[in-house]
XYZ file of C-alpha atoms in Angstrom:
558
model
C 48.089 141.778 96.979
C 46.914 140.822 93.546
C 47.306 144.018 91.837
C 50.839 145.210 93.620
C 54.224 144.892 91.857
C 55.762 142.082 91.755
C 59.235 143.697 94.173
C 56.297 144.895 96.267
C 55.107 141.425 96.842
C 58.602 140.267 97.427
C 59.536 143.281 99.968
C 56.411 142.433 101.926
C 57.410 138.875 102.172
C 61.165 139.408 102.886
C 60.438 142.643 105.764
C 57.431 139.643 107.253
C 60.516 137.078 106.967
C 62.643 139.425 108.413
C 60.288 140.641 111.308
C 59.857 137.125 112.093
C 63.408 136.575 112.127
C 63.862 139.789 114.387
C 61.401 138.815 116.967
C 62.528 135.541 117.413
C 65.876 137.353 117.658
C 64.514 139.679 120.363
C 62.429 136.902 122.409
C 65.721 134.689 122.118
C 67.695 137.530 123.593
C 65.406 138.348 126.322
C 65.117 134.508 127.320
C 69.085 134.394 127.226
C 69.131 137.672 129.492
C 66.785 136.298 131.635
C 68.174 133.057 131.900
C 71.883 134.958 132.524
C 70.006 137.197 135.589
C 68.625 133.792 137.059
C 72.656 131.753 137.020
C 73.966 135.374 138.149
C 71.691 135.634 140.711
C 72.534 131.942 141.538
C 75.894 132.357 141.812
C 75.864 135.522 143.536
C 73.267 134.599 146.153
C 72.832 130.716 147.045
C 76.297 129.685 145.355
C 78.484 132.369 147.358
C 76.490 132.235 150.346
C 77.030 128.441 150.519
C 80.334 128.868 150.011
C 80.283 131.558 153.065
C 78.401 129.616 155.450
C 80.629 126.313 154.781
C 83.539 128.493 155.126
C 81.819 129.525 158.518
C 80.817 126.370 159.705
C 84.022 125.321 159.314
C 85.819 127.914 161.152
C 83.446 127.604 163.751
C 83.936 124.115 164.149
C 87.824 124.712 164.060
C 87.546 127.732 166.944
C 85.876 124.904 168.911
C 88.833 122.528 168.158
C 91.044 125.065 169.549
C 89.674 125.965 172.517
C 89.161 122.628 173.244
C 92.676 121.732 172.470
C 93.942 124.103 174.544
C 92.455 122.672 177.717
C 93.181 119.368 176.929
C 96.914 120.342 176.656
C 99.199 121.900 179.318
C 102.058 122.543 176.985
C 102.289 126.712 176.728
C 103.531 126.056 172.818
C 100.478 124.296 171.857
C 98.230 126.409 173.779
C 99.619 129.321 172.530
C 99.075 127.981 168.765
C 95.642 126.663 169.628
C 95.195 130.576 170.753
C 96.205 131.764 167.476
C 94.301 129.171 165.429
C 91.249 130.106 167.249
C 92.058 133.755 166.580
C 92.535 133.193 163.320
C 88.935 131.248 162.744
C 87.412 134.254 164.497
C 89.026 136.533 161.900
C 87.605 134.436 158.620
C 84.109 133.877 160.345
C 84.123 137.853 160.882
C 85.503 138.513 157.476
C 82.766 135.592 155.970
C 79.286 137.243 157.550
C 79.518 140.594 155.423
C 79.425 137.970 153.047
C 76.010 136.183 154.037
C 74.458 139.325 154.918
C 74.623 140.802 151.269
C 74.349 138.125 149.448
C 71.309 135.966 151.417
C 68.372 135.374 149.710
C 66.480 134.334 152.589
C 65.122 136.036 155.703
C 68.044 138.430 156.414
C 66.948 137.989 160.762
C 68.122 134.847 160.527
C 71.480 136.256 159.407
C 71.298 139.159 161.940
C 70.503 136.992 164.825
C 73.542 134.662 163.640
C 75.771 137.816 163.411
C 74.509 138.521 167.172
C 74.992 135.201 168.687
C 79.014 135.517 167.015
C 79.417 138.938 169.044
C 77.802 137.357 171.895
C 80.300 134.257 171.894
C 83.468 135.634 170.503
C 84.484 137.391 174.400
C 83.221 133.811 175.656
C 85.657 132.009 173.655
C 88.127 134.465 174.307
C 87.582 133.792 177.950
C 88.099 130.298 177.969
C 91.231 130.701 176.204
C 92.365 132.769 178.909
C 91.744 129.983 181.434
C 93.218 127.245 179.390
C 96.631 129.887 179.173
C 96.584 130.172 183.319
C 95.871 126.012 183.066
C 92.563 126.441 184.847
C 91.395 123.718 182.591
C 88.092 122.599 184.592
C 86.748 126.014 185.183
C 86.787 127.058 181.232
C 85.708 123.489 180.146
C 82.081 124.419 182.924
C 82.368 128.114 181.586
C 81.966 126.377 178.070
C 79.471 124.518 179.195
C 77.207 126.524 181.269
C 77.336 129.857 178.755
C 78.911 128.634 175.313
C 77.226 125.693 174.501
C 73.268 127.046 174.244
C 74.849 129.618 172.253
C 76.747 127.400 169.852
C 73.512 125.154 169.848
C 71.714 128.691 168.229
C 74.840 129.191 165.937
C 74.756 125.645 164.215
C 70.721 126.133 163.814
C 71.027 129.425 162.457
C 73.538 127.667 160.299
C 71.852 125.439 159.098
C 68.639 127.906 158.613
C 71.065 129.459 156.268
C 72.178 126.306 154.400
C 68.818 125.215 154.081
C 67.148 128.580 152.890
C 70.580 128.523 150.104
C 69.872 125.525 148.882
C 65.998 126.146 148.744
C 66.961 129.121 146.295
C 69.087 127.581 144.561
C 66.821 124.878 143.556
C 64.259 127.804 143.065
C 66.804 129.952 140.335
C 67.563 126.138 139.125
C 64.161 125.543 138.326
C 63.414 129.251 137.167
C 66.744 128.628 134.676
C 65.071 125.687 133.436
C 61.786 127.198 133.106
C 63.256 129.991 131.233
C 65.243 127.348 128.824
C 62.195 125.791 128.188
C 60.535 128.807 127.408
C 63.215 130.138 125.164
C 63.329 126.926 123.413
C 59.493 126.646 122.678
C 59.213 130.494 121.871
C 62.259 129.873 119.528
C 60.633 126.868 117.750
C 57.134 128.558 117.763
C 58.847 131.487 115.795
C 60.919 129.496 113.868
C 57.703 127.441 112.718
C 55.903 130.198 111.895
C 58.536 132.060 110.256
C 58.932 128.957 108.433
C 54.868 128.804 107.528
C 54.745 132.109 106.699
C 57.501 131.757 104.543
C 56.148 128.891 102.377
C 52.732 130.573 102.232
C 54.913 133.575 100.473
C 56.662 131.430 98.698
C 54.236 129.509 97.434
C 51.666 132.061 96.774
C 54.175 134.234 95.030
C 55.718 131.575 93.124
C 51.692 130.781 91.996
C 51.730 134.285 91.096
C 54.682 134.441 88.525
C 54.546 130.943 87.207
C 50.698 130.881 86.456
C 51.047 134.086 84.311
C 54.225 133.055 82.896
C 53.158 129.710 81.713
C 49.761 131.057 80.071
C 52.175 133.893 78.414
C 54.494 131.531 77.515
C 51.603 129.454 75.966
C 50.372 132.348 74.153
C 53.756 132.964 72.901
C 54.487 129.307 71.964
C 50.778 129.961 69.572
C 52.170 133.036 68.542
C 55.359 131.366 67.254
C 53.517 128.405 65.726
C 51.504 131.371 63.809
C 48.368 130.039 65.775
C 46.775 134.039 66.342
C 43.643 132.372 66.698
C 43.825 130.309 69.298
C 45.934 132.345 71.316
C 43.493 133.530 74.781
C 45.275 135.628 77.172
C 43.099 135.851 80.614
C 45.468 136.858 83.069
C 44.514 140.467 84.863
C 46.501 142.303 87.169
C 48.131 145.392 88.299
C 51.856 143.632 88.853
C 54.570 143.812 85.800
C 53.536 140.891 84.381
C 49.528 141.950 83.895
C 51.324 145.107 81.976
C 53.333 141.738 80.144
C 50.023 140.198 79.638
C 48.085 143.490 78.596
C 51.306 144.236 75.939
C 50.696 140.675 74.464
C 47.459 140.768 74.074
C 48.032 143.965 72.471
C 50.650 142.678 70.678
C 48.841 139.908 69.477
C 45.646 142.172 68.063
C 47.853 144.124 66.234
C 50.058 141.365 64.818
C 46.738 139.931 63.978
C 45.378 142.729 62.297
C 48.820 143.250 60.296
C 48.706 139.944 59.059
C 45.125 139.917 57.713
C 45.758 143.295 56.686
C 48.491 141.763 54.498
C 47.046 139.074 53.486
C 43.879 141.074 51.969
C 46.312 143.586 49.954
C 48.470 140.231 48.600
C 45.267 138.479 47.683
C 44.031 141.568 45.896
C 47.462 142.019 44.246
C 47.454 138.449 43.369
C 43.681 139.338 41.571
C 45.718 141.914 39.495
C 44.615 144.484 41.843
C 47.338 147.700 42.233
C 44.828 150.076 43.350
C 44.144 149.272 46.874
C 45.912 150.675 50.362
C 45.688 149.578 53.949
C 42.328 149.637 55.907
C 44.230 151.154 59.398
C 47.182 152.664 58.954
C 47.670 153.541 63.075
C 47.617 149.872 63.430
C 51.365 149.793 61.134
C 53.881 151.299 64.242
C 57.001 150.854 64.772
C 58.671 147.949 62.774
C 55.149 147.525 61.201
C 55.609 150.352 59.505
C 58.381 149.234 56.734
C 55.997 146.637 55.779
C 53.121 148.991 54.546
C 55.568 150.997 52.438
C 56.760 148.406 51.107
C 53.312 147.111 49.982
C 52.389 150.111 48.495
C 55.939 150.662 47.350
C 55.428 147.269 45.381
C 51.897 148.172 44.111
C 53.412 151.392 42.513
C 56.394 149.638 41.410
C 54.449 146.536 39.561
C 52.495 149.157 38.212
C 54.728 151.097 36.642
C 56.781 148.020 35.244
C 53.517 146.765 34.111
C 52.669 150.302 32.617
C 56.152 149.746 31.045
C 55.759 146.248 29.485
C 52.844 147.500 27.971
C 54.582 149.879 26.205
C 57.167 147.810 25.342
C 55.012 145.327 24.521
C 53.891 147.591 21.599
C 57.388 148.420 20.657
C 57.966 144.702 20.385
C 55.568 144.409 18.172
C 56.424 146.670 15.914
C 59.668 145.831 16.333
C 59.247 142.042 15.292
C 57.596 142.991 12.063
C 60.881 145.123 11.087
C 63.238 142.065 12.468
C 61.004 139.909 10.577
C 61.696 141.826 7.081
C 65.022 142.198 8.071
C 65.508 138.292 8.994
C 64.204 137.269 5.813
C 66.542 139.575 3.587
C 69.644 138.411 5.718
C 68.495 134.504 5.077
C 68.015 135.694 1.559
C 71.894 137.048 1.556
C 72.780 134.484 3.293
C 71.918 132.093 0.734
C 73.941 134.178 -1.768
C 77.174 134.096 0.530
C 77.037 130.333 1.011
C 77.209 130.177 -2.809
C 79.885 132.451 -2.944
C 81.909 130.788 -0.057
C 81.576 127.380 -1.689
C 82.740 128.417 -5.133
C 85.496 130.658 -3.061
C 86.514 127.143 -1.199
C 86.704 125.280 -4.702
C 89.508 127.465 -5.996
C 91.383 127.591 -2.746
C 91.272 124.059 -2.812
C 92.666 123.535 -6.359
C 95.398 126.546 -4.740
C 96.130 124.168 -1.835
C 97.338 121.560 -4.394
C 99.558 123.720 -6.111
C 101.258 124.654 -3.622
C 101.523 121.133 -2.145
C 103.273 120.030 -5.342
C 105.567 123.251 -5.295
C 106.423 122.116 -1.343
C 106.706 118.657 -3.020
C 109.221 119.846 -5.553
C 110.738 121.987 -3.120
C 111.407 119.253 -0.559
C 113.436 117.160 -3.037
C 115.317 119.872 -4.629
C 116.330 120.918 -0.808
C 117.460 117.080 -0.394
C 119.489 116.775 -3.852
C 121.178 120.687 -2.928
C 121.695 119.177 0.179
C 123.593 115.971 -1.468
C 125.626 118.142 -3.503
C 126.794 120.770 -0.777
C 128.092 117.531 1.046
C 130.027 116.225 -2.034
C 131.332 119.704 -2.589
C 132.562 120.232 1.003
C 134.293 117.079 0.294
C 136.017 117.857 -2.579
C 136.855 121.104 -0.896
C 138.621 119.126 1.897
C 140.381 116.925 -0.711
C 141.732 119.919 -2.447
C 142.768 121.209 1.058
C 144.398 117.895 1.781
C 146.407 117.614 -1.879
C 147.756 121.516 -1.166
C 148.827 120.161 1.654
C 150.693 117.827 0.133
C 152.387 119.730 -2.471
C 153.129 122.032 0.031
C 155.031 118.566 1.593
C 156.564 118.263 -2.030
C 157.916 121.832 -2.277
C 159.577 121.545 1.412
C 161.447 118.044 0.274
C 162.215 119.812 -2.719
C 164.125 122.443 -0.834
C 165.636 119.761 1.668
C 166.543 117.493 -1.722
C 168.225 120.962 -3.386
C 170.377 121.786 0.307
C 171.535 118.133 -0.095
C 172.592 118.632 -3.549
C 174.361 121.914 -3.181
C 176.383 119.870 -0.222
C 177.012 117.670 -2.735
C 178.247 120.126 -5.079
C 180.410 121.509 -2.482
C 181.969 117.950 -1.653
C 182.351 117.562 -5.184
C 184.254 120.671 -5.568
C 186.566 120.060 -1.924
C 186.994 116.511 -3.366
C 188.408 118.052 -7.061
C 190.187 120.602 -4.874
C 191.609 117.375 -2.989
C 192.451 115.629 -6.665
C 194.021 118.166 -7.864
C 196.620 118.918 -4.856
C 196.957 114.990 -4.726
C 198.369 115.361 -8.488
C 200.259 117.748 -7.220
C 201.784 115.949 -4.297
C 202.202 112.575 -6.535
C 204.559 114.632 -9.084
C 206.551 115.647 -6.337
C 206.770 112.018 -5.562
C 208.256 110.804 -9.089
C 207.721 106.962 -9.417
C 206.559 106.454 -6.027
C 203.609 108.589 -6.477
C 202.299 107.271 -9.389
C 200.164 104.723 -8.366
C 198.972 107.938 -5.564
C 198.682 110.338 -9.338
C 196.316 107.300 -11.060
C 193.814 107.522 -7.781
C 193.928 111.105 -7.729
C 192.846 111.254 -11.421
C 190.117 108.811 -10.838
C 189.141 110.888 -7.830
C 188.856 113.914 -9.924
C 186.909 112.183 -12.457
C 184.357 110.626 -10.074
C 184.150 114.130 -8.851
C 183.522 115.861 -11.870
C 180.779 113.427 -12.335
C 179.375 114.065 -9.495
C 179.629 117.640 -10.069
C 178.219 117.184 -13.618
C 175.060 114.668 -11.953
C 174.943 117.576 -9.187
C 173.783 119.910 -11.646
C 171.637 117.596 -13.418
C 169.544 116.785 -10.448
C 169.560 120.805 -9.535
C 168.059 121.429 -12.604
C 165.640 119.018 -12.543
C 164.778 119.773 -8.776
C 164.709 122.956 -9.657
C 162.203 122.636 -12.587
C 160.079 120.498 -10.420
C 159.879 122.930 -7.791
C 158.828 125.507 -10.475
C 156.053 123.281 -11.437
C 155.040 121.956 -7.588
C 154.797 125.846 -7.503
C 152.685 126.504 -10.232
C 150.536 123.624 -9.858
C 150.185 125.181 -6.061
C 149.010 128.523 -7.490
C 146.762 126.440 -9.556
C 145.369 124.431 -6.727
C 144.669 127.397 -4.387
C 142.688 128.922 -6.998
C 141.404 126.060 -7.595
C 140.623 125.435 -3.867
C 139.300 129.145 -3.662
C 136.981 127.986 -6.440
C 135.850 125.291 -4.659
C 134.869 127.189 -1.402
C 133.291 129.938 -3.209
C 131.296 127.013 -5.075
C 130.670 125.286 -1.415
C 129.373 129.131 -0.198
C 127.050 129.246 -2.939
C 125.666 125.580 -2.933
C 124.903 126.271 0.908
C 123.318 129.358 0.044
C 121.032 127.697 -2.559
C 120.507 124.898 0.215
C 119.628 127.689 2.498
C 117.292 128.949 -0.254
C 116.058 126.112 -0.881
C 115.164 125.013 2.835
C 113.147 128.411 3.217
C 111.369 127.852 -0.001
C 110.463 124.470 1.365
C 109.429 125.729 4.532
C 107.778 128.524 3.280
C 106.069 126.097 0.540
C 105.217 124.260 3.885
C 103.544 126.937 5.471
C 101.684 127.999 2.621
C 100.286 124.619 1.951
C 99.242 124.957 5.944
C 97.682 128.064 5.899
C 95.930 127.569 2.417
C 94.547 124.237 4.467
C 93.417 126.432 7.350
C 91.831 128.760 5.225
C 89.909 126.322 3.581
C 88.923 125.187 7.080
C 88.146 128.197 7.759
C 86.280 128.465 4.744
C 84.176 125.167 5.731
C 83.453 126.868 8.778
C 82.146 130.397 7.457
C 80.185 128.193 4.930
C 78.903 126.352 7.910
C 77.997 129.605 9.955
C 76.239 131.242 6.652
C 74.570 127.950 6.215
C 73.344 128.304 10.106
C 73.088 132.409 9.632
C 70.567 131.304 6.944
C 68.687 128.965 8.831
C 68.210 131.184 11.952
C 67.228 134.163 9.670
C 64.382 132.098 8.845
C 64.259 130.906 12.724
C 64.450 134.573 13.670
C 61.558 135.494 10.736
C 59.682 132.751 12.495
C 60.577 133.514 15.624
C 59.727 137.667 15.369
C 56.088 136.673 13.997
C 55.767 134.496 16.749
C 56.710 137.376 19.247
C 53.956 139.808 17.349
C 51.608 137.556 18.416
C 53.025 136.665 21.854
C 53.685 140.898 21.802
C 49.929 140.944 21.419
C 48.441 138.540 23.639
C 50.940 139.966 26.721
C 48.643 143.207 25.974
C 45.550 141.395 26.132
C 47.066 140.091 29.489
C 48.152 143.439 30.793
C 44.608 144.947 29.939
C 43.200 143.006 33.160
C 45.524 144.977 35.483
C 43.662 147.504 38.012
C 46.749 149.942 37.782
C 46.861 153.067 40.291
């Protein structure tokens, strides 16, 4: 079984399993069949037949109750039941020996001879009924005992031929049950322990099969992971699945093998500046092998066309680096020349950067002095606003004054008016009214003066208003002066601040510039110093230019 397949080995043992299985199955069955033959024949010979022949001996027994009843008793009621009792017994004894007959195991003359001796002593019984109905008592009870009793004396032996021969069987199919049992149960336990046997034998042989070659592959893979080829041994042979596993993975393993020392002789001759060199069996790179070869050779054309390249570039460096060389010492050269020119440039800006600090200076304080006069001037501007005001208060109390005196005037004039018709009234009066004519002419006096200091104040009221109007003409011009004068301070001021601030900026970019100048000094100085660097630096890379061709000469390019 070595060399079959592994589902082979495995059907064999399962169909042996399962013909085990089946026999015991079969031999089970039988024994159960034969065991259910031996109880039916039990119960259908010795059990019934017992049953029969009881059932018979009792009956018989009973018929011989009856007719014996009946001759003990003169009553015609309980001799006529004692006649049907024994009737009846007759009937089941009759009905019970069909019974015996089919069903007896024994020697069936016994049963014939016991059916005979009924039919012989069924008209006998019947006849000593008879007597015991006409009363003739004595006569049946000798009839019964000349002619029944021998025969009775055959019936109970033949009964109990029967019995015995019954229970002889019975305790033969007993003992035959038994026997089969006890064969059933050892054939059962021989099969099952054999089944069982036979099943740990297959089990354990092909358990020996699979793990044995399974742990010496998975050894072999366990080297082959560590990158042990060499001591990997594969020496498992057969015809199942896993000697194909074992054939691929030793298989496997050779070519692996021979891929890695392949590799490892084109990488050691490509590490010995070797590009010329290819595989010694290409059949051997299959599959996912194959990717690696290309790419090996892929590599050795590639590093020798970059080397092929470098080469040639190393020669353009070279010649190259002289030119940047020439060139790097004319640019330090110029480079010196700038930095003069930078620093003498810086000088000047700096002596620019002080004049224009002092004109910020300057400009500053004349912004704070403009500023001090705009604020007096917007002053005096508000005072001028604040005296038109008043004289525009003067000019309206001049009017009010001037309404006053022109009532005045007009009291004056009622009051002379008054005088004058008082005159009038006190010549009317004669004497009487003289005293009345003296108070009217002092009336008309005072009133004339007040008439005469009426116009007096008018005038002068009105020559004042004349001059609070002229000096108001005066003062709005004067106040129009003043704002125009305010505009133009705050325009200087304005001026002035953007002056300032422009003088401010100026001083901050001149400062930034010269900043800037320090730091275009600084980079000439360093553009100066790495021209030389780079001059250095580009005869330096000639000769670095050369040896890397010196170097490159050793290659073995394809």
């Amino acid at each position: 079984m070595k060399n079959y397949k592994v589902g082979k080995k495995l059907a064999i043992s399962y169909i042996t399993i399962m013909f085990l299985l089946i026999l015991g199955s079969i031999v089970n069955i039988r024994n159960l069949i034969e065991v259910g033959e031996r109880v039916e024949s039990f119960y259908d010979g010795p059990f019934n037949v017992r049953g029969s022949v009881n059932s018979v001996s009792v009956n018989f027994e009973s018929l011989q109750k009856s007719m014996l009843r009946a001759i003990a008793n003169e009553d015609s009621q309980i001799i006529g039941d004692s006649v049907l009792a024994a009737d009846e017994s007759k009937v089941n004894i009759q009905a019970e020996l069909p019974v015996i007959s089919e069903h007896f195991l024994g020697d069936q003359q016994i049963v014939e001879e016991l059916d005979t001796l009924f039919s012989e002593v069924f008209p006998m019984n019947q006849h000593v009924l008879e007597l015991a109905s006409k009363n003739q008592d004595q006569e049946a009870l000798d009839y019964m005992e000349a002619y029944i009793r021998p025969v009775n004396t055959n019936i109970r032996k033949n009964i109990n031929l029967i019995i015995t021969s019954s229970n002889n069987k019975g305790i033969e199919l007993i003992n035959a049950v038994r026997q089969a049992r006890t064969n059933s149960i050892v054939s059962l336990a021989v099969l099952t322990v054999l089944s069982i046997g036979i099943s740990v034998g297959f089990a354990l042989y092909i358990t020996r099969s699979i793990t044995r070659p399974i742990s010496e592959l998975e050894q072999a893979a366990e080297w082959l992971a560590s990158g042990k080829m060499h001591d990997v041994s594969i020496t498992y042979n057969s015809g199942d699945e896993l000697g194909g596993l074992a054939d691929s993975m030793r298989i496997t393993i050779a070519r692996i093998t021979f891929v890695i020392n392949d590799l490892t002789y084109l990488l050691k001759q490509i590490s010995e500046s070797n590009f010329a060199i290819d595989t010694r069996n290409e059949s051997e790179y299959v599959g996912e092998f194959r990717p690696l070869l290309d790419s090996i050779r892929q590599m050795t054309t590639d590093l020798s066309d970059t080397i092929k390249q470098i080469n040639s570039s190393a020669d353009q460096v070279a010649g190259g680096s002289e030119q940047v060389s020439y060139g790097a010492q004319e640019l330090a050269a110029g480079s010196s020349e700038q930095a003069l020119t930078v620093e003498t440039l810086a000088d000047t800006i700096s002596r620019l950067a002080e004049k224009i600090g002092s004109n910020a200076y300057d400009a500053s304080n004349a912004n704070k002095k403009a500023g001090v006069v705009g604020h007096e001037m917007e002053e005096s501007n508000e005072r001028m606003k604040k005296m038109l005001s008043a004289m525009d208060d003067i000019s309206s109390s001049s009017e009010q004054i001037k309404k006053i005196i022109d009532t005045i005037e007009e009291i004056a004039f009622q009051t002379n008016i008054l005088a004058l018709n008082a005159k009038v009234e006190a010549a009317r009066a004669g004497v009487s009214g003289k005293g009345f004519a003296v108070i009217a002419d002092e009336v008309q006096q005072l009133s004339a003066k007040s008439k005469e200091a009426t116009r007096s104040t008018s005038a002068l009221i009105s020559e004042s208003l004349s001059a609070v109007e002229n000096g108001l003409m005066i003062a709005n011009e004067t106040a129009d002066s003043l704002q125009n004068v305010v505009i133009g301070v705050k325009e200087i001021v304005a001026a002035v601040e953007n002056i300032s601030a422009a003088s401010s900026e100026q001083s901050e970019s001149v400062e930034q510039l010269t900043q800037n100048i320090s730091q275009i000094a600084g980079v000439v100085q360093n553009n100066s110093a790495t021209a030389e660097e780079s001059a250095a630096a580009s005869e330096e890379l000639s000769g670095q230019a050369e040896t890397l061709k010196n170097l490159i000469s050793a290659f073995r390019l394809k």
